[in-house]
Amino acid sequence: MDNITAAPPPTPSAQSNSHLGTSAASADALSRLLHRLPPTLSLPTRLSTAATSPPLISLSDPNLQDLLFSASSQLGFFQLTNHNISSQLAKSAESESLSLFELGKDIKESYFPKNWPLGFEDDEDGNGESFWLDAECSTVSTELVLASLRELTRALEKVGLEVIEMLSNGVGFENPAKEDPTRYCSFLWVHDGLDGNDHKPGLSGGSYPYIVGLRYQIRCQKYSMLTDSGWETVLPQVDSVMVTIGDIAQVWSNGRLKKVRGRPTACLGDGKNSSCVSMALLVTLPLESTVSPLLPKEVANEINANEDEIGEDIEEQNEIGNFCKTEKRLFSSFSFEDYAWRAYHEPLLFKDPLDKYRI
């Protein structure tokens, strides 16, 4: 090994004469590298600056179920009108949110201690501050009164559960949240985004899995998000509720529904020192949940009718066997807590966290 000598560096004349060839070779090498990237690591579609309007759906439309399923299966997002949530409530909740960010950092951490995923969070990358609140908008403080935030959370949750019920009917699976409220939970994510960072979706971590995400559109505001089809920039109608389909809904539907990866992020414009408060409700699952494609209703009904006659192991075998007869499972079952931890802490830009569980 000691007798091996390194090749001498190229002479200046050789470097000069081969400059164009070297550049071309580098470009070819980069091109070959990008083509060798596996699908899960491929570069996402370039973010378009042109905003589109999400499908506008009225909650009073007689064809509501079909419209929701169509938008969810083709795009993964839409906006709702006739939802009975007043603009006054949304603005009052936003005012309460602003008051939270005006508190000192020590007070924020004291009033909202970190108990993952809940609590106050100061993004180390300079992407702003966030509060993760439960459905009651609980706080350690006895001085803070977050009545409007709590009321908005409940109102958005009600809309979200109605959407889940409609989508489950459209896809044809039993809605786990319909009869058992312990099968789901809701988090309110309140974020103060800083200009210069939110031009690109915040996918450096801090995401959380959900069934559906909802946010009230208080003013004219564009959002960027990463869907199954690539980057999308949307401009919802003022006073509408923008709904995004989450990764859990995609697994439940066995891939029939498209999703938005992470949360939509506000586009703030080109000004400096500007900020934007975002309030998004995530209807999600308790940490102890197991996630898997849900059974078609006819299969579930058959199992429920025979559950007294068969043992637990046989029931599970029949469940899987009947499901496989009707369609191929696209996802394996997985622990929600493990998946949520990964989605929260790992970057989302190059790899979809669900890829690990695809069959």
mmCIF file of C-alpha atoms in Angstrom:
data_model
loop_
_atom_site.group_PDB
_atom_site.id
_atom_site.type_symbol
_atom_site.label_atom_id
_atom_site.label_comp_id
_atom_site.label_asym_id
_atom_site.label_seq_id
_atom_site.Cartn_x
_atom_site.Cartn_y
_atom_site.Cartn_z
ATOM 1 C CA MET A 1 0.000 0.000 0.000
ATOM 2 C CA ASP A 2 2.880 2.363 0.791
ATOM 3 C CA ASN A 3 4.347 1.902 -2.713
ATOM 4 C CA ILE A 4 1.231 3.222 -4.411
ATOM 5 C CA THR A 5 1.615 6.846 -5.467
ATOM 6 C CA ALA A 6 -1.183 9.232 -6.322
ATOM 7 C CA ALA A 7 -1.566 10.387 -9.882
ATOM 8 C CA PRO A 8 -0.118 13.845 -10.505
ATOM 9 C CA PRO A 9 -2.591 16.704 -10.731
ATOM 10 C CA PRO A 10 -3.480 17.897 -14.245
ATOM 11 C CA THR A 11 -1.324 20.627 -15.702
ATOM 12 C CA PRO A 12 -2.821 24.102 -16.192
ATOM 13 C CA SER A 13 -2.748 23.644 -19.952
ATOM 14 C CA ALA A 14 -4.656 20.370 -19.699
ATOM 15 C CA GLN A 15 -7.267 21.969 -17.475
ATOM 16 C CA SER A 16 -7.721 24.831 -19.885
ATOM 17 C CA ASN A 17 -8.048 22.627 -22.948
ATOM 18 C CA SER A 18 -10.584 20.293 -21.303
ATOM 19 C CA HIS A 19 -12.771 22.895 -19.615
ATOM 20 C CA LEU A 20 -15.746 22.396 -21.912
ATOM 21 C CA GLY A 21 -15.396 18.635 -21.836
ATOM 22 C CA THR A 22 -15.234 18.628 -18.036
ATOM 23 C CA SER A 23 -18.398 20.741 -17.769
ATOM 24 C CA ALA A 24 -20.231 18.434 -20.135
ATOM 25 C CA ALA A 25 -19.030 15.375 -18.237
ATOM 26 C CA SER A 26 -20.184 16.903 -14.943
ATOM 27 C CA ALA A 27 -23.594 17.623 -16.392
ATOM 28 C CA ASP A 28 -23.850 14.076 -17.706
ATOM 29 C CA ALA A 29 -22.826 12.683 -14.323
ATOM 30 C CA LEU A 30 -25.440 14.825 -12.540
ATOM 31 C CA SER A 31 -28.090 13.741 -15.029
ATOM 32 C CA ARG A 32 -27.236 10.060 -14.488
ATOM 33 C CA LEU A 33 -27.347 10.579 -10.707
ATOM 34 C CA LEU A 34 -30.807 12.153 -10.804
ATOM 35 C CA HIS A 35 -32.115 9.362 -13.036
ATOM 36 C CA ARG A 36 -30.810 6.756 -10.588
ATOM 37 C CA LEU A 37 -32.710 8.269 -7.657
ATOM 38 C CA PRO A 38 -35.426 5.894 -6.440
ATOM 39 C CA PRO A 39 -38.999 7.165 -6.825
ATOM 40 C CA THR A 40 -39.281 7.980 -3.115
ATOM 41 C CA LEU A 41 -36.244 10.264 -3.326
ATOM 42 C CA SER A 42 -37.025 11.974 -6.608
ATOM 43 C CA LEU A 43 -37.132 15.733 -6.657
ATOM 44 C CA PRO A 44 -40.675 17.105 -6.274
ATOM 45 C CA THR A 45 -42.391 19.067 -8.980
ATOM 46 C CA ARG A 46 -41.342 22.711 -8.963
ATOM 47 C CA LEU A 47 -43.560 24.970 -6.907
ATOM 48 C CA SER A 48 -45.810 27.044 -9.131
ATOM 49 C CA THR A 49 -46.392 30.692 -8.196
ATOM 50 C CA ALA A 50 -49.769 30.752 -9.964
ATOM 51 C CA ALA A 51 -52.559 30.164 -7.459
ATOM 52 C CA THR A 52 -55.593 28.086 -8.305
ATOM 53 C CA SER A 53 -58.944 28.047 -6.562
ATOM 54 C CA PRO A 54 -59.716 24.754 -4.779
ATOM 55 C CA PRO A 55 -63.013 23.059 -5.726
ATOM 56 C CA LEU A 56 -65.822 24.998 -4.029
ATOM 57 C CA ILE A 57 -68.380 22.729 -2.364
ATOM 58 C CA SER A 58 -71.459 23.721 -0.399
ATOM 59 C CA LEU A 59 -72.337 21.662 2.668
ATOM 60 C CA SER A 60 -75.978 22.057 1.640
ATOM 61 C CA ASP A 61 -75.458 20.626 -1.846
ATOM 62 C CA PRO A 62 -77.695 17.565 -2.432
ATOM 63 C CA ASN A 63 -74.748 15.851 -4.157
ATOM 64 C CA LEU A 64 -72.370 16.639 -1.294
ATOM 65 C CA GLN A 65 -71.038 13.102 -0.837
ATOM 66 C CA ASP A 66 -70.195 12.667 -4.508
ATOM 67 C CA LEU A 67 -68.557 16.088 -4.716
ATOM 68 C CA LEU A 68 -66.403 15.460 -1.627
ATOM 69 C CA PHE A 69 -65.286 12.071 -2.894
ATOM 70 C CA SER A 70 -64.488 13.433 -6.349
ATOM 71 C CA ALA A 71 -62.327 16.279 -5.006
ATOM 72 C CA SER A 72 -60.626 14.019 -2.451
ATOM 73 C CA SER A 73 -59.841 11.234 -4.909
ATOM 74 C CA GLN A 74 -58.590 13.567 -7.640
ATOM 75 C CA LEU A 75 -56.858 16.367 -5.719
ATOM 76 C CA GLY A 76 -56.804 15.781 -1.965
ATOM 77 C CA PHE A 77 -58.180 19.215 -1.048
ATOM 78 C CA PHE A 78 -61.248 21.438 -1.480
ATOM 79 C CA GLN A 79 -63.070 24.378 0.158
ATOM 80 C CA LEU A 80 -66.436 24.361 1.880
ATOM 81 C CA THR A 81 -69.173 26.989 2.079
ATOM 82 C CA ASN A 82 -72.437 27.089 4.068
ATOM 83 C CA HIS A 83 -70.634 25.712 7.117
ATOM 84 C CA ASN A 84 -72.284 27.883 9.833
ATOM 85 C CA ILE A 85 -68.943 29.188 11.163
ATOM 86 C CA SER A 86 -69.076 32.959 11.448
ATOM 87 C CA SER A 87 -66.279 35.240 10.329
ATOM 88 C CA GLN A 88 -66.637 37.064 13.658
ATOM 89 C CA LEU A 89 -65.732 33.884 15.554
ATOM 90 C CA ALA A 90 -62.721 33.236 13.326
ATOM 91 C CA LYS A 91 -61.436 36.801 13.732
ATOM 92 C CA SER A 92 -61.944 36.661 17.493
ATOM 93 C CA ALA A 93 -59.976 33.394 17.637
ATOM 94 C CA GLU A 94 -57.219 34.977 15.546
ATOM 95 C CA SER A 95 -57.090 37.894 17.988
ATOM 96 C CA GLU A 96 -56.637 35.458 20.876
ATOM 97 C CA SER A 97 -53.884 33.718 18.905
ATOM 98 C CA LEU A 98 -52.049 37.009 18.387
ATOM 99 C CA SER A 99 -52.176 37.675 22.113
ATOM 100 C CA LEU A 100 -50.447 34.340 22.740
ATOM 101 C CA PHE A 101 -47.501 35.250 20.530
ATOM 102 C CA GLU A 102 -47.125 38.581 22.336
ATOM 103 C CA LEU A 103 -46.284 36.765 25.575
ATOM 104 C CA GLY A 104 -42.661 36.392 26.649
ATOM 105 C CA LYS A 105 -40.971 33.135 25.692
ATOM 106 C CA ASP A 106 -40.648 32.028 29.326
ATOM 107 C CA ILE A 107 -44.359 32.605 29.873
ATOM 108 C CA LYS A 108 -45.255 30.707 26.688
ATOM 109 C CA GLU A 109 -43.200 27.723 27.808
ATOM 110 C CA SER A 110 -44.708 27.921 31.305
ATOM 111 C CA TYR A 111 -48.342 28.242 30.182
ATOM 112 C CA PHE A 112 -47.983 25.640 27.416
ATOM 113 C CA PRO A 113 -45.348 23.103 28.573
ATOM 114 C CA LYS A 114 -44.052 20.702 25.952
ATOM 115 C CA ASN A 115 -45.832 17.345 26.073
ATOM 116 C CA TRP A 116 -45.389 15.997 22.577
ATOM 117 C CA PRO A 117 -47.111 16.781 20.382
ATOM 118 C CA LEU A 118 -48.822 19.448 22.520
ATOM 119 C CA GLY A 119 -47.254 22.614 23.864
ATOM 120 C CA PHE A 120 -45.335 25.691 22.739
ATOM 121 C CA GLU A 121 -42.666 25.279 20.079
ATOM 122 C CA ASP A 122 -40.031 27.768 18.936
ATOM 123 C CA ASP A 123 -38.668 26.639 15.564
ATOM 124 C CA GLU A 124 -34.870 26.562 15.704
ATOM 125 C CA ASP A 125 -34.681 27.063 11.920
ATOM 126 C CA GLY A 126 -36.290 30.478 12.201
ATOM 127 C CA ASN A 127 -39.643 29.455 10.759
ATOM 128 C CA GLY A 128 -41.624 31.099 13.528
ATOM 129 C CA GLU A 129 -43.401 29.913 16.664
ATOM 130 C CA SER A 130 -46.229 27.442 17.150
ATOM 131 C CA PHE A 131 -48.741 26.354 19.755
ATOM 132 C CA TRP A 132 -50.112 22.821 19.604
ATOM 133 C CA LEU A 133 -53.393 22.810 21.544
ATOM 134 C CA ASP A 134 -55.841 20.035 22.385
ATOM 135 C CA ALA A 135 -59.529 20.278 21.513
ATOM 136 C CA GLU A 136 -60.229 22.193 24.728
ATOM 137 C CA CYS A 137 -57.331 24.619 24.091
ATOM 138 C CA SER A 138 -56.072 23.747 27.561
ATOM 139 C CA THR A 139 -53.413 25.800 29.307
ATOM 140 C CA VAL A 140 -51.695 25.642 32.677
ATOM 141 C CA SER A 141 -52.567 29.300 33.249
ATOM 142 C CA THR A 142 -55.730 30.284 35.071
ATOM 143 C CA GLU A 143 -55.445 33.804 33.633
ATOM 144 C CA LEU A 144 -55.744 33.005 29.930
ATOM 145 C CA VAL A 145 -59.267 32.689 28.581
ATOM 146 C CA LEU A 146 -59.231 31.152 25.099
ATOM 147 C CA ALA A 147 -62.983 30.941 24.642
ATOM 148 C CA SER A 148 -63.012 31.896 20.954
ATOM 149 C CA LEU A 149 -60.191 29.506 20.066
ATOM 150 C CA ARG A 150 -62.020 26.716 21.873
ATOM 151 C CA GLU A 151 -65.308 27.513 20.116
ATOM 152 C CA LEU A 152 -63.615 27.661 16.702
ATOM 153 C CA THR A 153 -61.901 24.343 17.397
ATOM 154 C CA ARG A 154 -65.209 22.659 18.205
ATOM 155 C CA ALA A 155 -66.910 24.180 15.159
ATOM 156 C CA LEU A 156 -64.127 23.054 12.793
ATOM 157 C CA GLU A 157 -64.088 19.619 14.408
ATOM 158 C CA LYS A 158 -67.805 19.246 13.772
ATOM 159 C CA VAL A 159 -67.283 20.045 10.086
ATOM 160 C CA GLY A 160 -64.305 17.695 9.943
ATOM 161 C CA LEU A 161 -66.266 14.764 11.368
ATOM 162 C CA GLU A 162 -69.049 15.396 8.881
ATOM 163 C CA VAL A 163 -66.504 15.312 6.056
ATOM 164 C CA ILE A 164 -65.032 12.038 7.366
ATOM 165 C CA GLU A 165 -68.489 10.473 7.513
ATOM 166 C CA MET A 166 -69.243 11.545 3.934
ATOM 167 C CA LEU A 167 -65.906 10.269 2.648
ATOM 168 C CA SER A 168 -66.290 6.929 4.421
ATOM 169 C CA ASN A 169 -69.685 6.511 2.766
ATOM 170 C CA GLY A 170 -68.215 7.482 -0.593
ATOM 171 C CA VAL A 171 -65.309 5.041 -0.330
ATOM 172 C CA GLY A 172 -67.431 2.333 1.296
ATOM 173 C CA PHE A 173 -65.719 1.689 4.646
ATOM 174 C CA GLU A 174 -67.021 1.867 8.196
ATOM 175 C CA ASN A 175 -66.238 5.207 9.817
ATOM 176 C CA PRO A 176 -64.390 4.417 13.095
ATOM 177 C CA ALA A 177 -65.208 7.829 14.537
ATOM 178 C CA LYS A 178 -68.973 7.615 13.998
ATOM 179 C CA GLU A 179 -70.036 5.617 17.052
ATOM 180 C CA ASP A 180 -66.913 5.812 19.224
ATOM 181 C CA PRO A 181 -65.532 9.324 19.908
ATOM 182 C CA THR A 182 -62.466 7.803 21.605
ATOM 183 C CA ARG A 183 -61.295 6.618 18.179
ATOM 184 C CA TYR A 184 -60.234 10.135 17.176
ATOM 185 C CA CYS A 185 -58.863 13.345 18.707
ATOM 186 C CA SER A 186 -58.252 16.876 17.465
ATOM 187 C CA PHE A 187 -55.312 19.289 17.699
ATOM 188 C CA LEU A 188 -55.340 22.995 16.933
ATOM 189 C CA TRP A 189 -52.058 24.171 15.410
ATOM 190 C CA VAL A 190 -51.535 27.930 15.782
ATOM 191 C CA HIS A 191 -48.489 29.219 13.939
ATOM 192 C CA ASP A 192 -46.870 32.634 13.550
ATOM 193 C CA GLY A 193 -44.971 32.427 10.251
ATOM 194 C CA LEU A 194 -42.212 34.858 9.365
ATOM 195 C CA ASP A 195 -41.769 36.359 5.904
ATOM 196 C CA GLY A 196 -38.884 34.895 3.953
ATOM 197 C CA ASN A 197 -39.442 31.390 5.282
ATOM 198 C CA ASP A 198 -43.003 30.605 4.290
ATOM 199 C CA HIS A 199 -42.473 31.130 0.561
ATOM 200 C CA LYS A 200 -41.604 27.458 0.548
ATOM 201 C CA PRO A 201 -43.713 24.914 2.430
ATOM 202 C CA GLY A 202 -42.331 24.209 5.869
ATOM 203 C CA LEU A 203 -41.379 20.564 5.481
ATOM 204 C CA SER A 204 -38.318 20.488 7.711
ATOM 205 C CA GLY A 205 -40.216 18.681 10.433
ATOM 206 C CA GLY A 206 -43.051 19.489 12.778
ATOM 207 C CA SER A 207 -45.659 17.740 10.630
ATOM 208 C CA TYR A 208 -48.245 15.478 12.243
ATOM 209 C CA PRO A 209 -50.408 12.746 10.681
ATOM 210 C CA TYR A 210 -54.117 13.456 10.395
ATOM 211 C CA ILE A 211 -57.366 12.306 8.827
ATOM 212 C CA VAL A 212 -58.535 15.717 7.632
ATOM 213 C CA GLY A 213 -57.160 19.212 8.216
ATOM 214 C CA LEU A 214 -59.326 22.339 8.268
ATOM 215 C CA ARG A 215 -58.670 26.063 8.358
ATOM 216 C CA TYR A 216 -61.029 29.018 8.109
ATOM 217 C CA GLN A 217 -60.091 31.497 5.370
ATOM 218 C CA ILE A 218 -60.294 34.863 7.157
ATOM 219 C CA ARG A 219 -58.805 36.998 4.367
ATOM 220 C CA CYS A 220 -57.395 36.712 0.861
ATOM 221 C CA GLN A 221 -54.351 34.499 1.457
ATOM 222 C CA LYS A 222 -52.494 32.025 -0.752
ATOM 223 C CA TYR A 223 -51.196 28.696 0.563
ATOM 224 C CA SER A 224 -48.559 26.294 -0.718
ATOM 225 C CA MET A 225 -48.794 22.562 -0.149
ATOM 226 C CA LEU A 226 -47.301 19.298 -1.362
ATOM 227 C CA THR A 227 -49.896 16.900 -2.753
ATOM 228 C CA ASP A 228 -49.540 13.472 -4.331
ATOM 229 C CA SER A 229 -49.392 15.287 -7.684
ATOM 230 C CA GLY A 230 -46.682 17.773 -6.666
ATOM 231 C CA TRP A 231 -46.570 21.328 -5.338
ATOM 232 C CA GLU A 232 -49.805 23.315 -5.406
ATOM 233 C CA THR A 233 -50.428 26.991 -4.679
ATOM 234 C CA VAL A 234 -54.075 27.696 -3.868
ATOM 235 C CA LEU A 235 -56.181 30.722 -3.049
ATOM 236 C CA PRO A 236 -59.344 29.734 -1.150
ATOM 237 C CA GLN A 237 -62.392 31.969 -1.086
ATOM 238 C CA VAL A 238 -62.722 34.304 1.901
ATOM 239 C CA ASP A 239 -65.008 32.861 4.626
ATOM 240 C CA SER A 240 -64.684 29.344 3.239
ATOM 241 C CA VAL A 241 -63.148 26.422 5.120
ATOM 242 C CA MET A 242 -60.238 24.839 3.288
ATOM 243 C CA VAL A 243 -60.059 21.080 3.855
ATOM 244 C CA THR A 244 -57.035 18.909 3.157
ATOM 245 C CA ILE A 245 -57.080 15.114 3.116
ATOM 246 C CA GLY A 246 -54.397 13.602 5.347
ATOM 247 C CA ASP A 247 -52.244 10.495 5.234
ATOM 248 C CA ILE A 248 -54.455 8.537 7.643
ATOM 249 C CA ALA A 249 -57.476 8.996 5.377
ATOM 250 C CA GLN A 250 -55.403 7.752 2.441
ATOM 251 C CA VAL A 251 -54.481 4.563 4.313
ATOM 252 C CA TRP A 252 -58.049 4.043 5.544
ATOM 253 C CA SER A 253 -59.317 4.322 1.960
ATOM 254 C CA ASN A 254 -56.613 1.901 0.754
ATOM 255 C CA GLY A 255 -55.199 4.546 -1.573
ATOM 256 C CA ARG A 256 -58.480 5.735 -3.093
ATOM 257 C CA LEU A 257 -58.056 9.227 -1.662
ATOM 258 C CA LYS A 258 -55.180 11.560 -2.468
ATOM 259 C CA LYS A 259 -53.523 13.477 0.333
ATOM 260 C CA VAL A 260 -51.700 16.654 1.250
ATOM 261 C CA ARG A 261 -48.337 15.906 2.823
ATOM 262 C CA GLY A 262 -47.991 17.927 6.015
ATOM 263 C CA ARG A 263 -49.856 21.212 6.394
ATOM 264 C CA PRO A 264 -50.502 23.965 3.841
ATOM 265 C CA THR A 265 -48.209 26.926 4.473
ATOM 266 C CA ALA A 266 -49.130 30.585 4.027
ATOM 267 C CA CYS A 267 -47.414 32.521 1.223
ATOM 268 C CA LEU A 268 -46.616 35.912 2.700
ATOM 269 C CA GLY A 269 -45.326 37.894 -0.257
ATOM 270 C CA ASP A 270 -42.090 39.795 -0.761
ATOM 271 C CA GLY A 271 -42.177 42.224 2.126
ATOM 272 C CA LYS A 272 -39.727 42.088 4.984
ATOM 273 C CA ASN A 273 -40.608 41.826 8.660
ATOM 274 C CA SER A 274 -44.141 40.669 7.898
ATOM 275 C CA SER A 275 -45.841 37.748 9.600
ATOM 276 C CA CYS A 276 -49.005 35.719 9.381
ATOM 277 C CA VAL A 277 -50.903 33.804 12.056
ATOM 278 C CA SER A 278 -52.360 30.504 10.850
ATOM 279 C CA MET A 279 -54.903 28.367 12.702
ATOM 280 C CA ALA A 280 -55.391 24.812 11.480
ATOM 281 C CA LEU A 281 -57.408 22.015 13.060
ATOM 282 C CA LEU A 282 -56.147 18.461 12.575
ATOM 283 C CA VAL A 283 -58.653 15.666 13.180
ATOM 284 C CA THR A 284 -56.328 12.785 13.989
ATOM 285 C CA LEU A 285 -55.942 9.611 16.077
ATOM 286 C CA PRO A 286 -54.935 8.792 19.660
ATOM 287 C CA LEU A 287 -51.301 7.710 19.947
ATOM 288 C CA GLU A 288 -52.184 4.119 20.873
ATOM 289 C CA SER A 289 -54.050 3.570 17.583
ATOM 290 C CA THR A 290 -53.140 1.115 14.846
ATOM 291 C CA VAL A 291 -53.522 2.318 11.261
ATOM 292 C CA SER A 292 -54.525 0.012 8.407
ATOM 293 C CA PRO A 293 -56.859 -0.010 5.388
ATOM 294 C CA LEU A 294 -60.438 -0.236 6.595
ATOM 295 C CA LEU A 295 -62.837 -2.966 5.578
ATOM 296 C CA PRO A 296 -65.611 -2.462 3.047
ATOM 297 C CA LYS A 297 -68.919 -2.128 4.888
ATOM 298 C CA GLU A 298 -70.372 -5.390 3.634
ATOM 299 C CA VAL A 299 -67.337 -7.312 4.915
ATOM 300 C CA ALA A 300 -67.414 -5.528 8.284
ATOM 301 C CA ASN A 301 -71.129 -6.227 8.664
ATOM 302 C CA GLU A 302 -70.584 -9.911 7.925
ATOM 303 C CA ILE A 303 -67.861 -10.171 10.561
ATOM 304 C CA ASN A 304 -69.943 -8.317 13.149
ATOM 305 C CA ALA A 305 -72.870 -10.669 12.518
ATOM 306 C CA ASN A 306 -70.690 -13.739 13.110
ATOM 307 C CA GLU A 307 -68.429 -12.461 15.879
ATOM 308 C CA ASP A 308 -70.249 -14.519 18.554
ATOM 309 C CA GLU A 309 -69.683 -17.750 16.649
ATOM 310 C CA ILE A 310 -65.961 -17.465 15.935
ATOM 311 C CA GLY A 311 -62.885 -16.936 18.032
ATOM 312 C CA GLU A 312 -60.740 -13.849 17.935
ATOM 313 C CA ASP A 313 -58.005 -15.437 15.807
ATOM 314 C CA ILE A 314 -60.489 -16.846 13.322
ATOM 315 C CA GLU A 315 -62.221 -13.496 13.145
ATOM 316 C CA GLU A 316 -58.970 -11.813 12.252
ATOM 317 C CA GLN A 317 -58.251 -14.415 9.588
ATOM 318 C CA ASN A 318 -61.704 -14.031 8.082
ATOM 319 C CA GLU A 319 -61.353 -10.274 8.161
ATOM 320 C CA ILE A 320 -58.090 -10.330 6.247
ATOM 321 C CA GLY A 321 -59.288 -13.081 3.905
ATOM 322 C CA ASN A 322 -62.492 -11.296 2.966
ATOM 323 C CA PHE A 323 -60.638 -8.039 2.448
ATOM 324 C CA CYS A 324 -58.100 -9.690 0.149
ATOM 325 C CA LYS A 325 -60.925 -11.160 -1.924
ATOM 326 C CA THR A 326 -62.407 -7.751 -2.582
ATOM 327 C CA GLU A 327 -59.191 -5.855 -3.273
ATOM 328 C CA LYS A 328 -55.452 -5.857 -2.770
ATOM 329 C CA ARG A 329 -54.145 -4.120 0.341
ATOM 330 C CA LEU A 330 -51.838 -1.242 -0.572
ATOM 331 C CA PHE A 331 -50.630 -0.552 2.979
ATOM 332 C CA SER A 332 -49.549 -2.753 5.852
ATOM 333 C CA SER A 333 -50.791 -2.052 9.390
ATOM 334 C CA PHE A 334 -48.587 0.145 11.563
ATOM 335 C CA SER A 335 -48.407 1.853 14.933
ATOM 336 C CA PHE A 336 -49.739 5.395 14.775
ATOM 337 C CA GLU A 337 -47.397 6.555 17.551
ATOM 338 C CA ASP A 338 -44.295 5.303 15.721
ATOM 339 C CA TYR A 339 -45.452 6.827 12.462
ATOM 340 C CA ALA A 340 -46.381 10.153 14.072
ATOM 341 C CA TRP A 341 -42.965 10.411 15.727
ATOM 342 C CA ARG A 342 -41.221 9.877 12.382
ATOM 343 C CA ALA A 343 -43.440 12.326 10.516
ATOM 344 C CA TYR A 344 -42.906 14.950 13.209
ATOM 345 C CA HIS A 345 -39.118 14.716 13.362
ATOM 346 C CA GLU A 346 -37.993 13.767 9.856
ATOM 347 C CA PRO A 347 -37.853 16.019 6.772
ATOM 348 C CA LEU A 348 -40.751 15.508 4.361
ATOM 349 C CA LEU A 349 -39.348 17.091 1.214
ATOM 350 C CA PHE A 350 -37.776 14.085 -0.520
ATOM 351 C CA LYS A 351 -39.543 11.115 1.030
ATOM 352 C CA ASP A 352 -43.157 10.352 1.803
ATOM 353 C CA PRO A 353 -43.304 8.804 5.324
ATOM 354 C CA LEU A 354 -46.031 6.458 4.094
ATOM 355 C CA ASP A 355 -43.684 4.794 1.608
ATOM 356 C CA LYS A 356 -42.298 2.618 4.379
ATOM 357 C CA TYR A 357 -45.699 0.962 4.781
ATOM 358 C CA ARG A 358 -46.668 0.514 1.149
ATOM 359 C CA ILE A 359 -47.049 -3.079 0.004
#
